[in-house]
Amino acid sequence: MKLGAWSKGLAVAAAATLSLAACSAQSAIVENTAVTVAWNQPLYSFNSSTSSGNATANAVILYLTQQSFNYYDADQQLIDNEDFGTMELVSEDPMTVKYTINDDVTWSDGVAVDTTDLLLNWAALSGYFNEGEPEYDEETGVIVPSDSSVWFDSVVYGTAISDTELPTIDDDGALELTYTVPSIDWRLNMTGVGVPAHVVAQRALGIEDAEEAKQAVYDAIMNSDTETLIQLANVWNLDFDTTAMPAEADQNILVGNGAYEVTDFVEGEYITLQAREDYAAGPAPSVETITVRYITDPLASIQAIQNGEISITQPQATSDILEAAEALGDAVTIDSEPEAVYEHIDLNFSNGGPFDPATYGGDAETAKIVRQAFITAVDVNEVLDKLIIPLQANAEWNQSQVFLPGAPGYDESVAANGSEVYGQGDAEAAMAMLEEAGVETPIDVNMLYASNNTRRVNEFTLYQAQLAEAGFNLIDGGNESWGSLLGTPDYDAWFFGWQSTSTSPLGAESIFRSDGGSNFTGYANETVDSLYDELSTEFDEAAQRELLAQIDAELWNDAYGITIFQFPGVTVYDSEMTGVSTSPLSPTIFWNYWEWGIPAAE
């Protein structure tokens, strides 16, 4: 599932920050220890900062192979990782942040991680050098390489990180980043270094020597060398995408600075990672090998743990899944708690389809009525009753686009956002709205979803029947590669889950801003953009919630789409394992991989 909107941010006034002391005690790698984890979607990119690569499927693997200045623990507390380096707010006016990487932090190919890596990551994330408009492949949604202008296809482009000046480098080699507008998310706007600068330059410019390659990146950025930046951006955007072990000549795209490095990758089956002996950038693991096996069928993952083929699984939960796990008895440990993920249906505003004003000669009001009719006809309660409540008895409709249930501000926002008129399966009211607007039925709606996900297949079946009664003909657009197809013009609507990776009030900014990196719908509302501008510099928690409530109301008023439910969570793991813990935030079960323990194989 896509992540970008929920991956960048922390209100510094709202969350405690803890520190992992540098040179902390680290466990030694135990030889012949191996853990196999089931996951439901294969990795397809080693750069999760691009608009197409920004997905949980990629992020969970990169959490093992990349390191950063901080991470969240199971209690959603932000932990400073001083084994990697430090970030320091050295000035409030203008807001200036100093980034220092420790001298002993290296890439898995032995090259030092340094300021140039940070500099490239900043250039890519901020879009500082971006110019013109990018071109995207209509079928895949992936950016097309450019030979005339610079465009780093960053998922967070247009957010607070874009409001920064060209960094400076101090005498000690630390990078200082100055904001033109203060940002409440300065701790998370740039938490790591992304992909290795020397690899990007080697691939883009044909430079073999790593230090020369880094120098070329440094010079291109500091001198605004457009010709070189075009080449660097094309590689950054596209070269790190792969669905299997690359050919030997291309294996430099696997280079990381984290605790593990990739040793095997079989398309659609598994990816294997080996612990690095020279790793010093964070808490070190004891498990020697981690294999992530791709099992799309949740019930099959329970069968695999029963057969001893895997050690941990966190399948999309249903009552059948929980019953199957409980039947394994003391052989497994089961943890159940809600996840920070919510299911939602989005409507496409910009593909010439039924929800696009262009279809009605530019009549935005008619398109809005069609969207309103659609989400009026959706019966959320039927979905909950049949798919979620059998597993989580107290499950309720998530009625906010920007607050998760139970979060401060949720109840107040729901009471005022106007969502109560939708989601009740009122086909008669929906038909009346379409008739009054003069829109003929049936209306074809091509809907995208994950066809290899049992719960989502069942969801589509329910939606198809519900909406047929209101004059909408839901066409089955299910596809196993759904993540890369979001925003492509062939689809009029889609449903999937947003996974939170931080506690930031700006978490959904890149979804709903008109220029947001995760805005797949083409939605544009000047009021929403302005409210996010105001929110990004608002450090008072109460005021933050008020601004978010206003955004929430705008989204419901525009009939952006409809939220459905918060995911019920189930983690099942071998009882012989120790240290397993899950976080509601991504990367969920992987967050403390260094604490995992398992008896060594004989």
Coordinates of C-alpha atoms in Angstrom, one line a residue:
M1 CA 0.0 0.0 0.0
K2 CA 1.1 3.5 -0.7
L3 CA 2.7 5.5 2.1
G4 CA 3.9 8.9 1.1
A5 CA 1.1 10.9 2.6
W6 CA 1.5 9.4 6.0
S7 CA 5.3 9.2 6.1
K8 CA 6.8 12.7 6.7
G9 CA 6.2 14.5 9.9
L10 CA 6.2 15.1 13.7
A11 CA 4.7 18.0 15.6
V12 CA 7.6 18.8 17.9
A13 CA 5.2 20.3 20.4
A14 CA 3.1 17.2 20.5
A15 CA 5.5 14.2 20.8
A16 CA 8.3 13.3 23.1
T17 CA 11.7 12.5 21.6
L18 CA 14.0 10.0 23.2
S19 CA 17.7 9.3 22.4
L20 CA 19.5 6.1 21.7
A21 CA 23.0 6.9 23.1
A22 CA 25.9 6.7 20.7
C23 CA 28.1 3.6 21.2
S24 CA 25.2 1.8 22.9
A25 CA 25.7 -1.8 23.8
Q26 CA 25.1 -3.9 20.7
S27 CA 24.5 -7.6 20.4
A28 CA 26.8 -9.8 18.3
I29 CA 25.5 -11.7 15.3
V30 CA 24.7 -15.3 16.2
E31 CA 25.9 -17.6 13.5
N32 CA 23.4 -19.9 11.8
T33 CA 20.4 -17.9 13.0
A34 CA 17.6 -17.2 10.5
V35 CA 14.1 -15.8 10.5
T36 CA 11.6 -16.0 7.7
V37 CA 8.9 -13.4 7.7
A38 CA 5.8 -13.4 5.6
W39 CA 4.7 -10.3 3.8
N40 CA 1.8 -9.7 1.4
Q41 CA 3.4 -7.6 -1.4
P42 CA 6.8 -7.9 -3.0
L43 CA 9.4 -5.1 -3.0
Y44 CA 9.6 -3.3 -6.4
S45 CA 11.9 -0.4 -5.7
F46 CA 15.0 0.3 -3.6
N47 CA 14.0 4.0 -3.6
S48 CA 10.9 4.6 -1.6
S49 CA 11.1 8.4 -1.9
T50 CA 9.8 8.5 -5.4
S51 CA 6.1 8.9 -6.1
S52 CA 6.0 5.4 -7.6
G53 CA 8.3 3.7 -5.1
N54 CA 6.6 5.1 -2.0
A55 CA 4.9 2.0 -0.7
T56 CA 5.0 -0.1 2.5
A57 CA 6.2 -3.1 0.5
N58 CA 9.4 -1.2 -0.2
A59 CA 9.7 0.6 3.1
V60 CA 9.7 -2.5 5.3
I61 CA 12.7 -3.9 3.4
L62 CA 14.5 -0.6 3.3
Y63 CA 14.1 -0.3 7.0
L64 CA 16.5 -3.2 7.3
T65 CA 19.0 -2.0 4.6
Q66 CA 19.0 1.7 5.3
Q67 CA 19.6 3.7 8.5
S68 CA 18.6 7.2 9.6
F69 CA 18.8 9.9 12.3
N70 CA 15.7 8.6 14.1
Y71 CA 12.9 6.0 14.2
Y72 CA 9.6 5.3 16.0
D73 CA 9.3 2.7 18.7
A74 CA 6.2 0.6 19.5
D75 CA 4.8 3.4 21.7
Q76 CA 5.1 5.9 18.8
Q77 CA 7.9 7.8 20.5
L78 CA 10.5 9.2 18.2
I79 CA 14.0 7.8 19.1
D80 CA 17.1 9.7 18.1
N81 CA 19.7 7.3 16.7
E82 CA 23.0 8.9 17.7
D83 CA 24.9 5.9 16.4
F84 CA 24.1 7.2 12.9
G85 CA 24.6 10.9 13.6
T86 CA 22.8 13.9 15.0
M87 CA 20.4 16.6 13.8
E88 CA 20.3 19.8 15.8
L89 CA 18.1 22.9 15.6
V90 CA 20.8 25.6 15.7
S91 CA 18.6 28.6 15.0
E92 CA 14.9 29.3 15.2
D93 CA 14.9 32.5 13.2
P94 CA 15.6 31.6 10.5
M95 CA 15.0 27.9 11.3
T96 CA 18.3 26.2 10.6
V97 CA 19.0 22.5 11.1
K98 CA 22.5 21.0 11.4
Y99 CA 23.0 17.4 10.2
T100 CA 26.2 15.5 11.3
I101 CA 26.9 11.9 10.2
N102 CA 29.3 9.9 12.3
D103 CA 32.6 9.0 10.8
D104 CA 32.2 5.3 11.1
V105 CA 29.0 5.0 9.1
T106 CA 29.5 3.3 5.8
W107 CA 27.6 2.0 2.8
S108 CA 27.6 -1.8 2.4
D109 CA 30.2 -1.5 -0.4
G110 CA 32.6 0.2 2.1
V111 CA 32.2 3.8 0.9
A112 CA 31.7 6.3 3.7
V113 CA 28.3 7.9 4.2
D114 CA 28.8 11.6 4.2
T115 CA 27.5 15.1 3.5
T116 CA 27.3 14.5 -0.2
D117 CA 24.7 11.8 0.3
L118 CA 22.7 14.1 2.5
L119 CA 23.0 16.8 -0.1
L120 CA 21.7 14.6 -2.9
N121 CA 18.8 13.5 -0.7
W122 CA 17.9 17.1 0.0
A123 CA 18.1 18.0 -3.7
A124 CA 15.8 15.2 -4.5
L125 CA 13.2 15.6 -1.7
S126 CA 13.0 19.3 -1.9
G127 CA 12.7 19.6 -5.7
Y128 CA 14.9 22.7 -5.4
F129 CA 16.1 22.3 -9.0
N130 CA 12.9 21.0 -10.5
E131 CA 11.6 22.9 -13.5
G132 CA 8.8 22.6 -16.0
E133 CA 6.3 19.7 -15.8
P134 CA 7.2 16.0 -15.7
E135 CA 5.8 13.5 -18.1
Y136 CA 4.4 10.2 -16.8
D137 CA 3.7 7.0 -18.7
E138 CA -0.1 6.7 -18.9
E139 CA -0.1 2.9 -18.5
T140 CA 2.3 2.5 -15.6
G141 CA 2.1 5.9 -13.9
V142 CA 6.0 6.0 -13.8
I143 CA 7.9 9.1 -14.7
V144 CA 9.4 9.3 -18.2
P145 CA 13.1 10.2 -18.3
S146 CA 13.9 13.8 -19.4
D147 CA 16.7 15.1 -21.6
S148 CA 15.8 18.8 -21.2
S149 CA 14.8 19.7 -17.7
V150 CA 15.5 18.6 -14.1
W151 CA 12.8 16.8 -12.2
F152 CA 13.3 14.7 -9.1
D153 CA 10.1 12.8 -8.7
S154 CA 9.9 13.1 -4.9
V155 CA 6.8 11.9 -3.1
V156 CA 7.2 14.8 -0.6
Y157 CA 7.9 17.5 -3.2
G158 CA 5.7 20.5 -2.5
T159 CA 5.7 20.0 1.3
A160 CA 7.8 21.7 4.0
I161 CA 11.1 20.4 2.8
S162 CA 10.6 22.4 -0.4
D163 CA 10.7 25.6 1.6
T164 CA 14.5 25.4 2.1
E165 CA 17.5 27.1 0.8
L166 CA 20.6 25.6 -0.8
P167 CA 22.4 24.0 2.1
T168 CA 25.8 25.1 3.4
I169 CA 28.6 22.9 4.6
D170 CA 30.6 23.9 7.7
D171 CA 34.3 23.3 8.4
D172 CA 33.6 20.0 10.1
G173 CA 31.7 18.7 7.1
A174 CA 28.2 19.0 8.6
L175 CA 25.3 20.1 6.5
E176 CA 23.2 23.1 7.6
L177 CA 19.7 23.5 6.1
T178 CA 17.8 26.8 6.4
Y179 CA 14.1 27.0 6.0
T180 CA 12.5 30.0 4.4
V181 CA 9.3 29.1 6.4
P182 CA 9.5 27.4 9.8
S183 CA 8.4 23.8 9.8
I184 CA 6.9 21.8 12.6
D185 CA 8.3 18.7 11.0
W186 CA 11.9 19.6 10.9
R187 CA 12.9 16.3 12.7
L188 CA 11.3 14.2 10.0
N189 CA 11.6 16.2 6.8
M190 CA 15.0 14.6 6.0
T191 CA 15.7 11.8 8.4
G192 CA 18.3 9.9 6.4
V193 CA 20.4 10.0 3.3
G194 CA 18.3 8.0 0.9
V195 CA 20.1 6.2 -2.0
P196 CA 23.9 6.4 -2.2
A197 CA 25.2 9.5 -4.1
H198 CA 28.2 7.7 -5.5
V199 CA 26.0 5.0 -7.0
V200 CA 23.7 7.5 -8.6
A201 CA 26.7 9.3 -10.2
Q202 CA 28.4 6.1 -11.2
R203 CA 25.2 5.0 -13.1
A204 CA 24.3 8.5 -14.4
L205 CA 27.8 9.8 -15.4
G206 CA 29.8 6.6 -16.0
I207 CA 32.3 7.5 -13.2
E208 CA 33.9 4.4 -11.7
D209 CA 35.7 5.8 -8.7
A210 CA 33.4 6.4 -5.7
E211 CA 35.0 9.5 -4.5
E212 CA 35.1 11.1 -7.9
A213 CA 31.5 10.2 -8.4
K214 CA 30.6 11.9 -5.1
Q215 CA 32.5 15.0 -6.1
A216 CA 30.5 15.2 -9.3
V217 CA 27.3 15.1 -7.3
Y218 CA 28.5 17.7 -4.9
D219 CA 29.7 20.0 -7.8
A220 CA 26.5 19.6 -9.7
I221 CA 24.3 20.6 -6.8
M222 CA 26.5 23.4 -5.4
N223 CA 27.0 24.9 -8.9
S224 CA 23.4 24.3 -10.2
D225 CA 24.8 22.3 -13.1
T226 CA 21.5 21.6 -15.0
E227 CA 22.9 19.2 -17.5
T228 CA 24.4 16.9 -14.8
L229 CA 21.4 17.3 -12.6
I230 CA 19.1 16.0 -15.4
Q231 CA 21.2 12.8 -15.6
L232 CA 21.3 12.4 -11.8
A233 CA 17.5 12.9 -11.5
N234 CA 16.8 10.3 -14.2
V235 CA 18.8 7.7 -12.4
W236 CA 17.4 8.7 -9.0
N237 CA 13.8 8.4 -10.3
L238 CA 14.1 5.1 -12.1
D239 CA 17.2 3.0 -11.7
F240 CA 16.4 1.7 -8.3
D241 CA 13.2 0.0 -9.4
T242 CA 13.4 -3.8 -9.7
T243 CA 11.3 -6.8 -8.9
A244 CA 14.1 -9.4 -8.8
M245 CA 17.9 -9.7 -8.1
P246 CA 19.5 -7.4 -10.7
A247 CA 22.2 -8.6 -13.0
E248 CA 25.7 -8.4 -11.5
A249 CA 26.5 -5.1 -13.4
D250 CA 23.5 -3.5 -11.8
Q251 CA 23.8 -4.8 -8.2
N252 CA 25.1 -1.4 -7.0
I253 CA 21.4 -0.4 -6.7
L254 CA 21.3 -2.8 -3.7
V255 CA 23.9 -0.8 -1.7
G256 CA 22.6 0.3 1.6
N257 CA 23.9 1.8 4.9
G258 CA 21.7 -0.3 7.2
A259 CA 22.2 -3.5 9.3
Y260 CA 21.4 -5.9 6.5
E261 CA 22.3 -6.2 2.8
V262 CA 20.4 -8.1 0.1
T263 CA 21.9 -11.4 -1.0
D264 CA 19.1 -13.0 -3.0
F265 CA 15.8 -11.8 -4.5
V266 CA 13.5 -14.0 -6.5
E267 CA 10.6 -12.3 -8.2
G268 CA 7.3 -12.8 -6.5
E269 CA 8.8 -15.3 -4.1
Y270 CA 11.2 -13.9 -1.5
I271 CA 14.1 -11.6 -0.7
T272 CA 17.0 -12.6 1.6
L273 CA 19.1 -10.3 3.7
Q274 CA 22.4 -10.9 5.5
A275 CA 23.6 -9.1 8.6
R276 CA 26.6 -6.8 7.9
E277 CA 29.7 -7.5 10.0
D278 CA 30.9 -3.9 9.6
Y279 CA 27.7 -2.2 10.6
A280 CA 28.0 0.6 13.2
A281 CA 25.1 3.0 12.3
G282 CA 22.5 1.8 14.8
P283 CA 21.4 -1.0 17.1
A284 CA 23.0 -4.1 15.7
P285 CA 21.0 -7.3 15.2
S286 CA 21.7 -10.8 16.5
V287 CA 19.8 -12.7 13.7
E288 CA 22.2 -13.5 10.9
T289 CA 19.8 -13.9 8.0
I290 CA 16.3 -12.5 7.5
T291 CA 14.2 -13.8 4.6
V292 CA 11.0 -12.0 3.7
R293 CA 8.7 -14.5 1.8
Y294 CA 5.9 -13.1 -0.2
I295 CA 2.6 -14.8 0.6
T296 CA -0.4 -12.9 -0.7
D297 CA -3.0 -15.3 0.7
P298 CA -3.4 -14.5 4.5
L299 CA -4.6 -18.1 5.3
A300 CA -1.6 -19.5 3.4
S301 CA 0.7 -17.5 5.7
I302 CA -0.9 -19.2 8.7
Q303 CA -0.4 -22.6 7.1
A304 CA 3.2 -21.7 6.4
I305 CA 3.9 -20.9 10.1
Q306 CA 2.2 -24.1 11.0
N307 CA 4.5 -26.0 8.6
G308 CA 7.6 -24.3 10.1
E309 CA 8.3 -22.4 6.8
I310 CA 8.1 -19.0 8.3
S311 CA 8.5 -17.5 11.8
I312 CA 6.4 -14.3 11.7
T313 CA 3.4 -13.2 9.8
Q314 CA 1.1 -10.2 10.0
P315 CA -1.6 -11.0 7.6
Q316 CA -4.6 -8.8 6.8
A317 CA -6.9 -10.0 9.5
T318 CA -10.2 -11.8 9.2
S319 CA -12.1 -14.0 11.7
D320 CA -11.0 -17.0 9.7
I321 CA -7.3 -15.9 10.0
L322 CA -7.6 -15.5 13.7
E323 CA -9.3 -18.8 14.2
A324 CA -6.7 -20.6 12.1
A325 CA -3.9 -19.0 14.2
E326 CA -5.6 -19.9 17.5
A327 CA -5.9 -23.5 16.3
L328 CA -2.0 -23.7 16.4
G329 CA -2.1 -23.5 20.2
D330 CA 1.1 -22.9 22.2
A331 CA 3.3 -23.2 19.1
V332 CA 2.6 -19.6 18.3
T333 CA 2.1 -16.3 20.0
I334 CA -0.7 -14.0 18.8
D335 CA -0.9 -10.3 19.3
S336 CA -4.0 -8.3 18.3
E337 CA -4.4 -4.6 18.2
P338 CA -5.6 -1.9 15.7
E339 CA -3.2 -0.7 13.2
A340 CA -2.6 2.9 12.1
V341 CA -4.0 2.0 8.7
Y342 CA -7.3 2.9 7.2
E343 CA -9.2 1.7 4.2
H344 CA -10.7 4.3 1.9
I345 CA -12.1 4.8 -1.6
D346 CA -10.7 7.6 -3.7
L347 CA -12.3 9.1 -6.8
N348 CA -10.4 10.3 -9.8
F349 CA -10.9 14.0 -10.5
S350 CA -8.7 14.3 -13.6
N351 CA -9.0 11.4 -16.0
G352 CA -12.1 12.4 -18.1
G353 CA -14.2 9.9 -16.2
P354 CA -17.5 10.2 -14.3
F355 CA -16.0 12.2 -11.4
D356 CA -14.1 14.7 -13.5
P357 CA -15.7 18.2 -14.3
A358 CA -14.2 17.9 -17.8
T359 CA -16.7 15.2 -18.5
Y360 CA -19.6 17.7 -18.0
G361 CA -18.1 20.5 -20.0
G362 CA -16.2 21.9 -17.1
D363 CA -19.3 21.9 -14.8
A364 CA -17.6 21.3 -11.4
E365 CA -20.9 21.2 -9.6
T366 CA -22.3 18.4 -11.6
A367 CA -19.2 16.3 -11.2
K368 CA -19.4 17.0 -7.4
I369 CA -23.0 15.8 -7.3
V370 CA -21.9 12.5 -9.1
R371 CA -19.2 12.0 -6.5
Q372 CA -21.7 12.8 -3.7
A373 CA -24.1 10.3 -5.1
F374 CA -21.4 7.6 -5.3
I375 CA -20.3 7.9 -1.6
T376 CA -24.0 8.2 -0.6
A377 CA -24.7 4.8 -2.1
V378 CA -21.7 3.1 -0.4
D379 CA -22.9 1.1 2.6
V380 CA -20.0 1.2 5.1
N381 CA -22.0 -0.7 7.8
E382 CA -22.4 -3.7 5.5
V383 CA -18.7 -3.8 5.0
L384 CA -18.0 -3.6 8.7
D385 CA -20.7 -6.2 9.6
K386 CA -19.5 -8.8 7.1
L387 CA -15.7 -8.3 7.0
I388 CA -14.5 -6.5 10.1
I389 CA -16.8 -6.8 13.1
P390 CA -16.5 -10.7 13.2
L391 CA -12.8 -10.0 14.0
Q392 CA -13.0 -6.8 16.0
A393 CA -16.4 -6.5 17.7
N394 CA -16.1 -2.8 18.5
A395 CA -15.1 -1.7 15.0
E396 CA -16.7 1.5 13.8
W397 CA -16.8 3.6 10.6
N398 CA -13.7 5.9 10.4
Q399 CA -15.4 9.2 9.5
S400 CA -12.4 11.4 9.1
Q401 CA -9.9 11.9 6.2
V402 CA -7.2 13.3 8.4
F403 CA -7.7 11.9 12.0
L404 CA -7.5 8.3 13.0
P405 CA -10.2 7.1 15.5
G406 CA -9.2 7.7 19.1
A407 CA -6.7 10.4 18.1
P408 CA -7.1 13.9 19.8
G409 CA -9.4 15.9 17.6
Y410 CA -11.2 13.0 15.9
D411 CA -14.5 13.3 17.7
E412 CA -14.7 17.0 17.4
S413 CA -13.9 16.9 13.7
V414 CA -16.4 14.1 12.9
A415 CA -19.1 16.1 14.7
A416 CA -18.6 19.0 12.3
N417 CA -17.2 17.6 9.0
G418 CA -20.5 16.7 7.3
S419 CA -19.6 13.0 6.8
E420 CA -22.8 11.7 8.5
V421 CA -24.8 12.1 5.3
Y422 CA -22.6 9.6 3.4
G423 CA -21.8 5.9 3.7
Q424 CA -25.3 4.7 4.7
G425 CA -26.1 2.8 1.5
D426 CA -28.9 5.2 0.5
A427 CA -29.3 4.2 -3.2
E428 CA -32.6 6.0 -3.5
A429 CA -31.1 9.3 -2.4
A430 CA -28.2 8.8 -4.7
M431 CA -30.4 8.1 -7.7
A432 CA -32.5 11.2 -6.9
M433 CA -29.3 13.3 -6.9
L434 CA -28.2 12.0 -10.3
E435 CA -31.6 12.6 -11.7
E436 CA -31.8 16.2 -10.5
A437 CA -28.4 16.8 -12.0
G438 CA -29.5 15.4 -15.3
V439 CA -26.9 12.7 -15.4
E440 CA -27.9 9.6 -17.2
T441 CA -27.4 6.1 -15.7
P442 CA -25.9 3.6 -15.6
I443 CA -22.6 5.3 -15.0
D444 CA -19.5 3.1 -15.7
V445 CA -16.8 3.3 -13.0
N446 CA -13.6 1.3 -13.5
M447 CA -12.4 0.5 -10.0
L448 CA -8.8 -0.5 -9.1
Y449 CA -7.9 -2.7 -6.1
A450 CA -5.6 -5.5 -5.1
S451 CA -7.0 -8.6 -6.8
N452 CA -4.7 -10.9 -4.9
N453 CA -6.1 -9.8 -1.5
T454 CA -9.0 -11.8 -0.4
R455 CA -10.5 -9.2 1.8
R456 CA -10.4 -6.6 -1.0
V457 CA -12.0 -9.0 -3.5
N458 CA -14.8 -9.4 -1.0
E459 CA -15.0 -5.7 -0.5
F460 CA -15.3 -5.1 -4.3
T461 CA -18.1 -7.6 -4.5
L462 CA -20.0 -5.7 -1.8
Y463 CA -19.4 -2.3 -3.4
Q464 CA -20.4 -3.5 -6.8
A465 CA -23.8 -4.7 -5.5
Q466 CA -24.4 -1.6 -3.4
L467 CA -23.6 0.9 -6.2
A468 CA -25.6 -1.0 -8.8
E469 CA -28.7 -0.1 -7.0
A470 CA -27.8 3.6 -7.3
G471 CA -27.1 3.5 -11.1
F472 CA -23.3 3.0 -11.0
N473 CA -21.9 0.1 -13.0
L474 CA -18.7 -0.9 -11.1
I475 CA -16.2 -2.5 -13.5
D476 CA -13.8 -4.9 -12.0
G477 CA -10.3 -3.3 -12.4
G478 CA -8.6 -5.6 -9.8
N479 CA -4.9 -6.0 -10.5
E480 CA -2.0 -7.5 -8.6
S481 CA 0.1 -4.5 -9.5
W482 CA -2.4 -2.0 -8.3
G483 CA 0.2 0.1 -6.4
S484 CA 1.9 1.3 -9.6
L485 CA -1.4 2.0 -11.3
L486 CA -2.7 4.5 -8.8
G487 CA -3.5 7.8 -10.6
T488 CA -3.4 6.3 -14.1
P489 CA -6.3 7.5 -16.3
D490 CA -7.8 4.0 -16.9
Y491 CA -9.3 4.0 -13.4
D492 CA -12.1 6.1 -12.1
A493 CA -11.8 5.0 -8.5
W494 CA -9.7 2.8 -6.3
F495 CA -9.6 1.5 -2.7
F496 CA -6.6 0.6 -0.6
G497 CA -5.1 1.5 2.9
W498 CA -3.0 4.4 3.9
Q499 CA -0.3 3.4 6.4
S500 CA 0.9 6.0 8.9
T501 CA 4.6 6.2 9.5
S502 CA 4.6 9.1 11.9
T503 CA 2.5 11.1 14.4
S504 CA 2.6 14.3 12.4
P505 CA -0.4 16.5 11.8
L506 CA 1.1 17.0 8.3
G507 CA 1.0 13.3 7.6
A508 CA -1.7 13.5 4.9
E509 CA -0.4 16.7 3.3
S510 CA 1.0 15.1 0.2
I511 CA -2.3 13.4 -0.5
F512 CA -4.5 16.4 -0.4
R513 CA -2.3 19.3 -1.6
S514 CA -2.8 20.1 -5.2
D515 CA 0.9 19.5 -5.9
G516 CA 1.4 16.7 -3.3
G517 CA 3.5 13.8 -4.2
S518 CA 0.8 11.3 -3.2
N519 CA -2.0 13.2 -4.9
F520 CA -3.1 10.4 -7.3
T521 CA -6.6 11.8 -7.8
G522 CA -5.9 15.3 -9.3
Y523 CA -7.8 16.9 -6.4
A524 CA -7.1 20.6 -6.1
N525 CA -8.6 23.0 -3.5
E526 CA -6.9 26.3 -2.8
T527 CA -8.4 26.5 0.7
V528 CA -6.9 23.1 1.6
D529 CA -3.5 24.2 0.2
S530 CA -3.7 27.4 2.3
L531 CA -4.7 25.5 5.4
Y532 CA -1.7 23.2 5.1
D533 CA 0.5 26.2 4.6
E534 CA -0.7 27.6 7.9
L535 CA -0.6 24.2 9.6
S536 CA 3.1 23.6 8.7
T537 CA 4.2 26.6 10.9
E538 CA 1.7 26.1 13.7
F539 CA 3.3 24.6 16.8
D540 CA 0.3 24.9 19.1
E541 CA -1.5 21.5 19.4
A542 CA -5.0 22.8 19.8
A543 CA -4.6 25.1 16.8
Q544 CA -3.2 22.2 14.8
R545 CA -6.4 20.2 15.5
E546 CA -8.6 23.1 14.5
L547 CA -6.8 23.5 11.1
L548 CA -7.0 19.8 10.5
A549 CA -10.8 19.9 11.2
Q550 CA -11.2 22.6 8.6
I551 CA -9.3 20.5 6.1
D552 CA -11.4 17.5 7.0
A553 CA -14.6 19.5 6.4
E554 CA -13.4 20.7 3.0
L555 CA -12.6 17.2 1.8
W556 CA -16.0 15.9 2.8
N557 CA -17.7 18.9 1.2
D558 CA -15.8 18.3 -2.0
A559 CA -16.8 14.5 -1.9
Y560 CA -13.2 13.7 -2.2
G561 CA -13.9 10.0 -1.5
I562 CA -14.9 8.0 1.5
T563 CA -13.1 6.5 4.4
I564 CA -14.2 3.0 5.5
F565 CA -12.5 1.3 8.5
Q566 CA -9.3 1.2 10.5
F567 CA -7.4 -2.0 10.0
P568 CA -7.7 -4.7 12.8
G569 CA -4.2 -6.1 13.4
V570 CA -3.0 -9.6 14.1
T571 CA 0.6 -10.7 14.5
V572 CA 1.4 -14.3 14.7
Y573 CA 4.9 -15.6 15.4
D574 CA 6.8 -18.7 16.5
S575 CA 6.7 -19.0 20.3
E576 CA 10.4 -19.8 20.3
M577 CA 11.2 -16.3 19.1
T578 CA 12.0 -13.5 21.5
G579 CA 11.9 -9.8 21.2
V580 CA 9.0 -9.6 18.6
S581 CA 7.0 -6.5 19.0
T582 CA 4.7 -4.5 16.6
S583 CA 4.1 -0.8 16.2
P584 CA 0.9 0.7 14.7
L585 CA 3.1 2.8 12.5
S586 CA 5.1 1.4 9.5
P587 CA 7.3 -0.7 9.5
T588 CA 5.1 -2.5 12.1
I589 CA 6.7 -5.8 13.0
F590 CA 10.1 -4.8 11.7
W591 CA 10.6 -1.7 13.9
N592 CA 12.9 -3.6 16.4
Y593 CA 14.5 -6.3 14.3
W594 CA 17.7 -5.9 16.4
E595 CA 15.8 -7.3 19.4
W596 CA 14.7 -10.5 17.6
G597 CA 16.2 -13.7 19.0
I598 CA 15.9 -17.3 17.9
P599 CA 17.8 -20.5 18.7
A600 CA 20.7 -21.1 16.4
A601 CA 20.3 -23.9 13.8
E602 CA 22.4 -27.0 14.6

